[in-house]
Amino acid sequence: MALAGTKTFQNYIDGEWVDAAGGETFESTSPADGSTIGAFPKSGPEDVDRAVAASKVAYEEWRLVPAPKRGEILFRFAQLLAQHKDDLTELMTHEMGKVRAEAAGDVQEAIDMAYYMGGEGRRLFGQTTPSELRDKFQMSVRTSVGVVGAITPWNFPIAIPSWKTLPAIVSGNTVVFKPASDTPALGERYVELFTEAGLPKGVLNIVHGGGSDVGQRLVEHPDVPIITFTGSRETGVAVTKAASDGLKHVHLELGGKNAIIVMDDADLELAVDGIVWSAFGTSGQRCTAASRVIVHERVYDELASRIVSRVEQMRLGPGWEDETDIGPVINKSALEKIHSYTEIGKDEGANLLTGGEVASGNGLDKGFYYRPTVFGDVEAGMRIAQEEIFGPTTALIRIRDLDEAIAVSNGVKYGLSSSIFTGDVNRAFRAMRDLDTGITYINAGTIGAEVHLPFGGTKDTGNGHREAGQAALDVFTEWKSIYVDYSGKLQRAQIDTLEEPLP
Ligand code: NAD
């Protein structure tokens, strides 16, 4: 197991491992047992400026490297990630806290993305269209943009950096990456392996530190034309405002308040599997977590009792123990926030069916563990049914028919993921059409995205962009339209077309 121990780590700027200019450090500790992972540079604006300057110089060379060659580095990176999958997984169970199977899935997502985006090196398709004039050719091509600022959260500490850095780099951009300060060791390993795959110096830089010291400077830096950010809605709004003077491309992936609908014709056992996985996987700390379950009144009591009995069998513990079902939440303030929502739910009159407390005993006091929590008799307008809790808490809401279910599902400010369990194909297609989210699942929970389809949400979940799939390339490239006139004379579009004789 490659645990970092108490080692001191550095930033990676212009191909060199360096300390923060101010010489300060911060510690990363495990949410599972409080053990120290390592010390990391507490960087500031000066470090960001150095990384951006290096990235800007590297860009002028990197953008000219043929895209298939850039893709080959991504393929090598995919292989390195696969070789190191076990130690990255183990580190993730310690630093971020998720259970081993999910941590391995997080790493696998980055492997998949590296192969997918490596392939883009031989695609990056543009269009050709016929001209309205004779002897004229036209096409559109994707062009790289420059230095990308990538700011990531802690909940997918390998996968999310891959969603951002891989399409950015294969498209010919260079990157300054700021990982979340709760998971710096994983960010560091990610960059180390990517560099080992053969990236030239300056193409990928990592600057550790806090949002206000490092993130903000990156967002405001005049030489960073693209910001790709995943995090909370509040920070996303601040990022948008800070980037507005520079008229930057701002790509945001923000919060969710995702719902699973269970109709009266659903396979209830399958629905319970989907609900438990979606609500309590990653201790509910997924942007796609099912924090609402919208249940037809005819099956409500049966479903509620099956969910509660399943949840009460779940074992809390460190992610690295095989028998653990639910790991810790990320830190003390997350634990406090989650518990505050339990109090809010009780005050609002929801019925606490199980959980609702900080877990203790059997060594759990050393970490940040919260009992999986289910509220029943929740009204759609209650705060626990409207606000993102980002913890192992879900709310059961009773409905009478599909129209009401869809209205309740849509009745939140976020629009990331949605799901319906039903045996009726007509209901399924209506839900696919009418659920106002970027992702909809049929007879599966709210989790399960794959790297080759667009990922992102409507409404306050983002600002209209998508990660993953070919859609991600739109964030990291500009379209250039090119017209080549080989007629040898002036041909005026929209004007000379009228004189075109038909045979
Ligand atoms: P956060 O907003 O607190 O932090 C995200 C990142 O932004 C961190 O690296 C942080 O240091 C940085 N940051 C903070 N303030 C900043 C500022 N002023 N300028 C620039 N950067 C700043 O979010 P978090 O707690 O790390 O993550 C949880 C949130 O992320 C949840 O709301 C969750 O739904 C969301 N999320 C969304 C997706 C998605 O794809 N839609 C995926 C995962 C997580």
XYZ file of C-alpha atoms and ligand atoms in Angstrom:
547
model
C 0.000 0.000 0.000
C 1.492 3.317 -1.112
C 0.489 5.565 1.726
C 2.209 8.900 1.791
C 3.019 8.825 5.511
C 4.260 12.133 6.824
C 6.240 13.046 3.747
C 6.310 16.645 2.531
C 5.135 17.151 -1.045
C 5.676 19.955 -3.538
C 4.033 21.801 -6.381
C 4.945 20.777 -9.927
C 5.725 23.810 -12.054
C 7.537 23.895 -15.387
C 8.699 20.305 -15.010
C 10.140 20.734 -11.510
C 8.967 19.858 -8.034
C 9.107 23.040 -5.984
C 7.990 24.404 -2.608
C 5.497 27.217 -2.288
C 7.175 30.600 -2.608
C 6.124 31.449 0.955
C 7.530 28.138 2.270
C 4.340 27.308 4.198
C 2.625 23.925 4.209
C -0.703 22.401 5.197
C -1.495 18.836 6.240
C -3.764 16.326 4.604
C -5.324 13.927 7.103
C -7.544 10.889 6.710
C -11.253 11.422 7.434
C -11.396 7.740 8.407
C -9.053 7.827 11.397
C -7.326 11.212 11.535
C -3.946 9.821 10.468
C -1.607 12.132 8.578
C -1.297 11.626 4.823
C 1.374 14.256 4.210
C 2.257 17.950 4.150
C 1.613 20.019 1.019
C 2.637 23.491 -0.135
C 0.283 26.210 1.058
C 0.655 28.186 -2.132
C -0.399 31.694 -2.963
C -0.795 34.028 -5.952
C 2.951 34.096 -6.627
C 2.983 30.318 -7.173
C -0.021 30.536 -9.477
C 1.694 33.247 -11.483
C 4.803 31.092 -11.939
C 2.736 28.110 -13.042
C 0.696 30.171 -15.488
C 3.838 31.724 -16.967
C 5.363 28.255 -17.502
C 2.126 26.943 -18.922
C 1.883 29.861 -21.333
C 5.373 29.220 -22.701
C 4.728 25.466 -22.987
C 1.491 26.134 -24.863
C 3.261 27.603 -27.892
C 5.038 24.277 -28.493
C 2.323 21.929 -27.305
C -0.402 23.305 -29.565
C 1.771 22.365 -32.578
C 2.392 18.760 -31.508
C 0.189 16.631 -33.815
C -2.959 15.668 -31.943
C -2.462 11.886 -32.484
C 0.944 12.246 -30.775
C -0.684 14.077 -27.889
C -3.205 11.233 -27.745
C -0.422 8.646 -27.480
C 0.728 10.227 -24.228
C -2.813 9.830 -22.925
C -2.748 6.137 -23.859
C 0.504 5.700 -21.922
C -1.047 7.553 -19.006
C -4.034 5.174 -19.116
C -1.613 2.245 -18.863
C 0.231 3.827 -15.943
C -3.031 4.503 -14.129
C -3.996 0.862 -14.668
C -0.624 -0.323 -13.325
C -1.043 1.871 -10.253
C -4.764 1.291 -9.820
C -4.360 -0.657 -6.580
C -2.125 1.850 -4.823
C -4.237 4.809 -5.978
C -7.323 2.984 -4.728
C -5.723 2.333 -1.370
C -4.587 5.937 -1.044
C -8.087 7.114 -1.890
C -9.668 5.010 0.850
C -7.350 6.816 3.255
C -7.297 10.371 1.967
C -10.851 10.778 0.661
C -12.529 7.974 2.589
C -14.625 6.131 0.020
C -14.853 2.348 0.182
C -12.447 0.266 -1.853
C -14.800 -0.776 -4.685
C -15.845 2.826 -5.250
C -12.292 4.130 -5.026
C -11.276 1.587 -7.670
C -14.198 2.794 -9.779
C -12.971 6.387 -9.428
C -9.549 5.381 -10.772
C -11.123 3.238 -13.505
C -13.093 6.252 -14.690
C -9.841 8.125 -15.246
C -8.404 5.121 -17.116
C -11.487 5.012 -19.334
C -11.315 8.747 -19.910
C -7.625 8.595 -20.798
C -8.313 5.931 -23.459
C -11.355 7.794 -24.732
C -9.656 11.190 -24.937
C -6.456 9.594 -26.259
C -8.622 8.412 -29.165
C -9.811 11.981 -29.672
C -6.256 12.724 -30.752
C -7.162 10.934 -34.011
C -10.632 12.492 -34.241
C -11.175 16.048 -33.006
C -13.608 16.125 -35.895
C -14.622 19.319 -37.622
C -17.087 19.756 -40.470
C -16.904 20.380 -44.183
C -19.960 21.752 -45.963
C -20.657 22.562 -49.602
C -20.308 26.212 -50.487
C -23.128 28.191 -52.028
C -20.589 29.420 -54.597
C -18.613 27.590 -57.277
C -14.935 26.833 -56.761
C -14.987 27.498 -53.070
C -14.189 25.098 -50.227
C -15.105 25.453 -46.578
C -14.512 23.687 -43.317
C -14.536 24.190 -39.587
C -11.695 23.059 -37.340
C -11.264 22.961 -33.577
C -8.393 25.097 -32.339
C -6.703 25.068 -28.967
C -7.127 28.096 -26.735
C -4.247 28.429 -24.264
C -3.788 27.935 -20.531
C -6.619 26.145 -18.729
C -7.221 26.641 -15.004
C -8.692 23.390 -13.593
C -10.210 23.555 -10.100
C -11.566 20.355 -8.618
C -13.452 19.088 -5.544
C -12.448 16.252 -3.253
C -15.240 13.762 -3.907
C -13.804 12.244 -7.124
C -10.143 13.049 -6.609
C -8.815 11.103 -9.604
C -11.837 10.960 -11.926
C -12.715 14.664 -11.941
C -9.163 15.859 -12.656
C -9.210 13.408 -15.585
C -12.496 14.829 -16.933
C -10.836 18.226 -17.133
C -7.158 17.768 -17.862
C -7.483 15.029 -20.520
C -9.760 16.816 -23.009
C -7.872 20.051 -22.332
C -4.475 18.538 -23.069
C -5.431 16.383 -26.048
C -6.948 19.511 -27.618
C -3.560 21.253 -27.438
C -4.006 23.386 -24.322
C -1.781 23.455 -21.269
C -3.087 23.248 -17.704
C -2.610 24.651 -14.224
C -4.419 22.280 -11.887
C -5.547 23.128 -8.368
C -6.875 20.063 -6.530
C -9.123 20.310 -3.480
C -7.110 20.854 -0.315
C -8.807 17.815 1.273
C -7.280 15.465 -1.331
C -3.898 16.880 -2.380
C -2.010 13.570 -2.296
C -4.256 12.078 -4.963
C -3.871 15.200 -7.087
C -0.121 14.939 -6.704
C -0.047 11.259 -7.738
C -2.246 12.027 -10.731
C 0.210 14.644 -12.002
C 3.231 12.474 -11.229
C 1.884 9.608 -13.352
C 0.747 11.853 -16.188
C 4.215 13.398 -16.301
C 5.793 9.945 -16.314
C 3.712 9.180 -19.411
C 5.821 11.730 -21.311
C 4.216 15.158 -21.013
C 6.689 17.941 -21.858
C 7.482 20.377 -19.052
C 4.941 23.087 -18.406
C 2.045 21.253 -20.095
C 0.567 20.161 -16.767
C 1.356 21.998 -13.525
C -0.104 21.485 -10.073
C -0.407 24.203 -7.461
C -1.708 23.105 -4.057
C -3.570 25.348 -1.671
C -6.862 26.930 -0.743
C -9.641 28.357 -2.854
C -9.115 31.962 -1.875
C -5.298 31.859 -2.209
C -4.786 29.696 -5.277
C -8.194 29.164 -6.910
C -9.143 32.785 -6.991
C -5.839 33.935 -8.493
C -6.147 31.271 -11.168
C -9.649 32.444 -12.035
C -8.596 36.096 -12.210
C -5.284 35.570 -13.993
C -5.296 37.453 -17.314
C -3.303 34.708 -19.074
C -5.813 31.956 -18.250
C -8.613 32.102 -20.846
C -10.451 28.941 -19.707
C -11.614 27.990 -16.236
C -13.083 24.550 -15.670
C -14.546 24.234 -12.207
C -16.405 21.544 -10.281
C -17.697 22.342 -6.830
C -20.539 23.950 -4.975
C -23.054 26.349 -6.451
C -21.870 29.164 -4.184
C -18.247 28.865 -5.293
C -19.374 28.488 -8.907
C -21.158 31.819 -8.729
C -18.060 33.463 -7.183
C -15.877 31.949 -9.922
C -18.213 33.241 -12.637
C -18.136 36.755 -11.208
C -14.369 36.752 -10.797
C -13.868 35.539 -14.383
C -16.325 37.957 -15.939
C -13.954 40.889 -16.385
C -11.651 38.629 -18.396
C -14.579 37.346 -20.542
C -13.264 33.822 -20.023
C -14.732 30.500 -21.018
C -16.133 29.355 -17.680
C -17.217 25.761 -17.396
C -19.119 24.871 -14.221
C -20.274 21.552 -12.774
C -22.128 22.320 -9.562
C -24.546 20.759 -7.141
C -27.484 18.407 -7.387
C -30.694 17.478 -5.593
C -31.387 14.327 -7.511
C -34.499 12.213 -7.212
C -35.473 8.618 -7.880
C -39.139 8.091 -8.785
C -40.642 4.737 -7.846
C -43.990 4.028 -9.526
C -46.545 1.487 -8.345
C -45.601 -0.902 -11.182
C -41.874 -0.901 -10.290
C -39.768 -3.901 -9.355
C -39.421 -2.871 -5.702
C -36.408 -5.012 -4.901
C -34.526 -3.510 -7.845
C -35.646 -0.038 -6.768
C -34.318 -0.602 -3.240
C -30.959 -1.698 -4.687
C -30.825 1.461 -6.813
C -31.887 3.742 -3.972
C -29.432 2.379 -1.422
C -26.559 2.543 -3.907
C -27.441 6.040 -5.108
C -28.250 7.588 -1.725
C -25.474 6.078 0.377
C -22.643 5.289 -2.047
C -19.668 7.589 -1.349
C -21.528 8.381 1.909
C -23.958 10.447 -0.177
C -21.160 12.782 -1.239
C -21.782 12.578 -4.960
C -23.186 15.367 -7.062
C -25.488 12.672 -8.489
C -26.524 11.231 -5.082
C -30.221 10.413 -4.691
C -31.197 12.681 -1.842
C -34.909 12.398 -2.677
C -37.031 9.332 -3.329
C -40.428 10.116 -4.855
C -42.737 7.165 -4.232
C -46.193 6.278 -5.485
C -48.592 6.164 -2.538
C -49.615 2.555 -3.290
C -46.092 1.243 -2.676
C -44.819 3.908 -0.257
C -45.123 1.948 3.020
C -43.681 -1.234 1.563
C -40.748 0.583 -0.039
C -40.018 2.674 3.064
C -39.826 -0.380 5.295
C -37.576 -2.254 2.831
C -35.212 0.723 2.543
C -34.984 1.176 6.309
C -34.301 -2.481 6.971
C -31.558 -2.527 4.308
C -29.980 0.690 5.589
C -29.909 -0.544 9.169
C -27.749 -3.475 8.113
C -25.077 -1.232 6.592
C -21.739 -1.225 8.348
C -19.800 1.957 8.840
C -16.018 1.914 8.910
C -12.821 2.862 7.108
C -13.014 2.387 3.361
C -10.020 0.062 3.351
C -11.814 -2.606 5.445
C -13.511 -5.136 3.201
C -16.669 -5.385 5.275
C -17.345 -1.610 5.217
C -20.460 -0.440 3.379
C -20.222 3.275 4.224
C -17.045 5.222 4.825
C -16.612 8.548 6.590
C -17.635 11.963 5.313
C -14.853 14.262 4.272
C -14.282 16.457 7.311
C -15.670 17.862 10.538
C -17.539 20.744 8.959
C -19.242 18.340 6.521
C -20.276 16.163 9.484
C -21.720 19.197 11.253
C -23.535 20.393 8.150
C -25.087 16.955 7.588
C -26.242 16.758 11.187
C -27.670 20.276 11.040
C -29.931 19.076 8.218
C -31.193 16.258 10.436
C -32.263 18.881 12.957
C -33.805 20.979 10.184
C -35.755 17.970 8.905
C -37.087 17.150 12.378
C -38.059 20.782 12.957
C -39.857 20.854 9.625
C -41.979 17.903 10.732
C -40.426 15.145 8.618
C -40.407 11.690 10.144
C -36.900 10.431 10.980
C -37.116 6.726 10.083
C -33.530 5.760 10.803
C -30.078 7.248 11.439
C -29.857 10.951 12.168
C -26.764 10.884 14.365
C -23.002 10.986 14.365
C -21.716 7.411 14.630
C -19.401 6.474 17.467
C -17.828 3.406 19.101
C -15.631 0.711 17.509
C -13.005 3.304 16.552
C -15.467 5.450 14.614
C -14.822 8.397 16.979
C -11.423 8.829 15.348
C -13.062 9.767 12.034
C -16.116 11.570 10.690
C -18.889 8.999 10.434
C -22.595 9.669 10.084
C -25.334 7.064 10.360
C -27.187 6.613 7.059
C -30.354 8.641 7.490
C -33.801 8.244 5.980
C -36.604 10.737 6.458
C -40.203 9.739 5.672
C -43.337 11.871 5.116
C -41.261 14.627 3.572
C -43.059 17.459 1.801
C -41.539 18.528 -1.515
C -40.967 22.098 -0.350
C -39.101 21.263 2.869
C -35.486 22.365 3.063
C -34.278 18.754 3.328
C -36.013 18.150 -0.020
C -34.680 21.315 -1.643
C -31.101 21.922 -0.502
C -27.997 19.892 -1.236
C -26.927 18.108 1.981
C -24.008 16.177 0.452
C -24.133 13.378 2.988
C -25.826 10.037 3.669
C -29.343 11.450 4.022
C -32.346 10.831 1.816
C -35.942 12.030 1.916
C -39.023 9.951 0.988
C -41.816 11.941 -0.662
C -45.264 10.442 -1.365
C -46.977 11.159 -4.713
C -50.220 10.076 -6.410
C -49.311 9.832 -10.102
C -46.610 10.344 -12.709
C -47.470 14.007 -13.364
C -47.019 14.819 -9.708
C -43.810 12.753 -9.544
C -42.273 14.650 -12.450
C -43.363 18.018 -11.039
C -41.797 17.174 -7.663
C -38.612 15.870 -9.270
C -38.300 19.066 -11.324
C -39.279 21.337 -8.437
C -35.744 22.091 -7.238
C -33.159 24.571 -8.436
C -30.701 21.898 -9.559
C -30.969 19.635 -12.612
C -28.217 17.036 -12.650
C -29.535 13.466 -12.481
C -32.960 11.802 -12.262
C -34.332 8.293 -12.354
C -37.575 6.356 -12.607
C -38.369 2.783 -11.731
C -41.383 1.599 -13.717
C -42.468 -1.381 -15.778
C -44.490 0.810 -18.130
C -42.694 1.879 -21.288
C -45.044 4.835 -21.830
C -44.284 6.213 -18.391
C -40.564 5.692 -18.980
C -40.616 7.664 -22.222
C -42.652 10.482 -20.695
C -40.127 10.683 -17.879
C -37.218 10.721 -20.352
C -38.842 13.654 -22.104
C -40.100 15.670 -19.135
C -37.530 15.254 -16.350
C -35.521 18.475 -16.454
C -32.040 17.107 -15.778
C -28.875 16.541 -17.785
C -28.968 12.805 -17.044
C -31.941 10.430 -16.664
C -31.845 6.747 -15.762
C -34.586 4.204 -16.399
C -34.787 1.340 -13.900
C -31.442 2.293 -12.374
C -30.440 4.754 -9.644
C -29.115 8.270 -10.221
C -25.511 7.049 -10.536
C -23.765 5.288 -13.394
C -22.426 7.776 -15.936
C -19.940 6.517 -18.523
C -17.151 8.612 -20.004
C -18.311 8.651 -23.611
C -21.609 10.466 -23.061
C -21.955 14.097 -21.953
C -22.052 14.649 -18.183
C -23.596 17.695 -16.540
C -26.846 19.293 -15.591
C -29.500 21.867 -16.327
C -30.575 24.890 -14.260
C -28.294 25.719 -11.301
C -26.165 22.600 -11.769
C -24.089 24.417 -14.344
C -23.938 26.957 -17.105
C -24.840 24.883 -20.125
C -21.549 23.083 -20.716
C -20.853 19.374 -20.391
C -17.910 17.231 -19.363
C -17.020 13.868 -20.932
C -17.858 12.630 -24.395
C -17.280 14.848 -27.386
C -19.236 17.624 -25.649
C -16.229 18.196 -23.379
C -14.187 19.333 -26.355
C -16.450 22.356 -26.752
C -15.171 23.665 -23.425
C -11.522 23.406 -24.417
C -11.522 24.460 -28.072
C -12.668 27.325 -30.238
C -14.289 26.683 -33.592
C -12.583 28.251 -36.561
C -14.410 28.382 -39.902
C -12.146 28.492 -42.939
C -13.197 29.477 -46.480
C -10.930 28.786 -49.461
C -11.895 30.442 -52.733
C -10.151 28.871 -55.716
C -12.172 30.635 -58.439
C -9.561 33.341 -58.981
C -12.191 36.072 -58.855
C -14.190 37.957 -56.259
C -17.228 35.891 -55.278
C -19.608 37.562 -52.878
C -21.514 35.292 -50.481
C -25.269 35.904 -50.324
C -25.038 38.243 -53.365
C -23.456 36.467 -56.321
C -25.381 33.285 -55.500
C -28.444 34.855 -57.098
C -26.721 34.842 -60.464
C -25.895 31.147 -60.392
C -27.365 29.735 -63.645
C -29.085 26.343 -63.538
C -28.200 23.991 -66.452
P -16.173 23.746 -3.149
O -16.951 24.665 -4.025
O -16.056 24.082 -1.715
O -14.673 23.599 -3.688
C -14.374 23.163 -5.002
C -12.984 23.681 -5.374
O -13.028 25.101 -5.504
C -11.893 23.394 -4.347
O -10.698 23.064 -5.014
C -11.758 24.727 -3.613
O -10.500 24.911 -3.026
C -11.974 25.705 -4.757
N -12.397 27.051 -4.374
C -13.025 27.449 -3.245
N -13.255 28.778 -3.271
C -12.766 29.242 -4.450
C -12.719 30.513 -5.077
N -13.219 31.601 -4.498
N -12.160 30.614 -6.303
C -11.673 29.522 -6.937
N -11.678 28.288 -6.382
C -12.225 28.141 -5.160
O -16.818 22.296 -3.360
P -16.445 20.923 -2.620
O -16.975 20.988 -1.225
O -15.003 20.601 -2.801
O -17.283 19.861 -3.466
C -18.611 19.585 -3.237
C -19.516 20.242 -4.253
O -19.114 19.867 -5.577
C -20.961 19.804 -4.155
O -21.822 20.912 -4.305
C -21.125 18.853 -5.332
O -22.439 18.692 -5.793
C -20.241 19.471 -6.338
N -19.865 18.508 -7.363
C -20.432 18.622 -8.600
C -20.124 17.701 -9.602
C -20.736 17.832 -10.964
O -20.182 17.262 -11.885
N -21.848 18.529 -11.148
C -19.244 16.663 -9.326
C -18.696 16.554 -8.048
C -19.006 17.499 -7.075
